[in-house]
Amino acid sequence: MLLKDRDNPRRYLALIEFGSYEEAMRNSEDPETSRMAEQLGALCIGERVYTNCDLVEERELA
């Protein structure tokens, strides 16, 4: 998901989900991922920030 901050229209967030921690680490080690990160980084103002999270709970909201 690519998110745009409503309160700061110059701020975007990318939310990327993986099926497992191991799958995420394989993706991180892929040279294509590094190339894409560099291309996106060139569009950034300031430093990129990466956060490593575990899913605690997921549910459908009605």
Short mmCIF file of C-alpha atoms in Angstrom, two decimals:
data_model
loop_
_atom_site.label_atom_id
_atom_site.label_comp_id
_atom_site.label_asym_id
_atom_site.label_seq_id
_atom_site.Cartn_x
_atom_site.Cartn_y
_atom_site.Cartn_z
CA MET A 1 0.00 0.00 0.00
CA LEU A 2 1.16 3.52 -0.72
CA LEU A 3 -0.29 5.98 1.77
CA LYS A 4 -0.36 9.79 1.65
CA ASP A 5 -0.42 11.71 4.94
CA ARG A 6 -3.54 13.92 4.96
CA ASP A 7 -1.96 16.31 7.46
CA ASN A 8 1.31 16.56 5.54
CA PRO A 9 0.71 16.23 1.78
CA ARG A 10 4.47 15.92 1.16
CA ARG A 11 4.68 12.76 3.29
CA TYR A 12 4.08 9.29 1.87
CA LEU A 13 4.29 5.89 3.54
CA ALA A 14 4.69 2.50 1.90
CA LEU A 15 3.20 -0.45 3.76
CA ILE A 16 4.38 -3.80 2.47
CA GLU A 17 3.08 -7.10 3.86
CA PHE A 18 4.82 -10.47 3.75
CA GLY A 19 3.54 -13.91 4.64
CA SER A 20 6.40 -14.52 7.06
CA TYR A 21 9.52 -12.95 8.52
CA GLU A 22 11.65 -15.29 6.41
CA GLU A 23 9.88 -14.19 3.21
CA ALA A 24 10.47 -10.54 4.13
CA MET A 25 14.17 -11.19 4.73
CA ARG A 26 14.50 -12.99 1.37
CA ASN A 27 12.87 -9.99 -0.29
CA SER A 28 15.24 -7.59 1.51
CA GLU A 29 18.25 -9.52 0.22
CA ASP A 30 17.04 -9.45 -3.40
CA PRO A 31 19.18 -7.10 -5.56
CA GLU A 32 16.04 -5.91 -7.38
CA THR A 33 14.62 -4.74 -4.04
CA SER A 34 17.79 -2.72 -3.43
CA ARG A 35 17.55 -1.12 -6.87
CA MET A 36 13.93 -0.16 -6.35
CA ALA A 37 14.70 1.25 -2.88
CA GLU A 38 17.44 3.42 -4.37
CA GLN A 39 15.11 4.72 -7.09
CA LEU A 40 12.42 5.56 -4.54
CA GLY A 41 15.02 7.05 -2.22
CA ALA A 42 16.02 9.51 -4.92
CA LEU A 43 12.47 10.90 -4.72
CA CYS A 44 12.62 11.33 -0.94
CA ILE A 45 13.23 14.52 0.94
CA GLY A 46 15.25 13.63 4.02
CA GLU A 47 16.11 10.15 5.22
CA ARG A 48 14.07 7.03 4.60
CA VAL A 49 12.92 5.28 7.75
CA TYR A 50 12.36 1.52 7.87
CA THR A 51 10.35 -0.14 10.62
CA ASN A 52 10.36 -3.85 11.31
CA CYS A 53 7.02 -4.91 12.85
CA ASP A 54 5.22 -8.10 13.78
CA LEU A 55 1.47 -8.40 13.20
CA VAL A 56 -0.22 -8.64 16.59
CA GLU A 57 -3.85 -8.78 15.51
CA GLU A 58 -5.84 -8.54 12.30
CA ARG A 59 -9.59 -8.38 11.97
CA GLU A 60 -12.32 -7.20 9.65
CA LEU A 61 -14.03 -4.01 10.71
CA ALA A 62 -17.72 -3.85 9.90
#
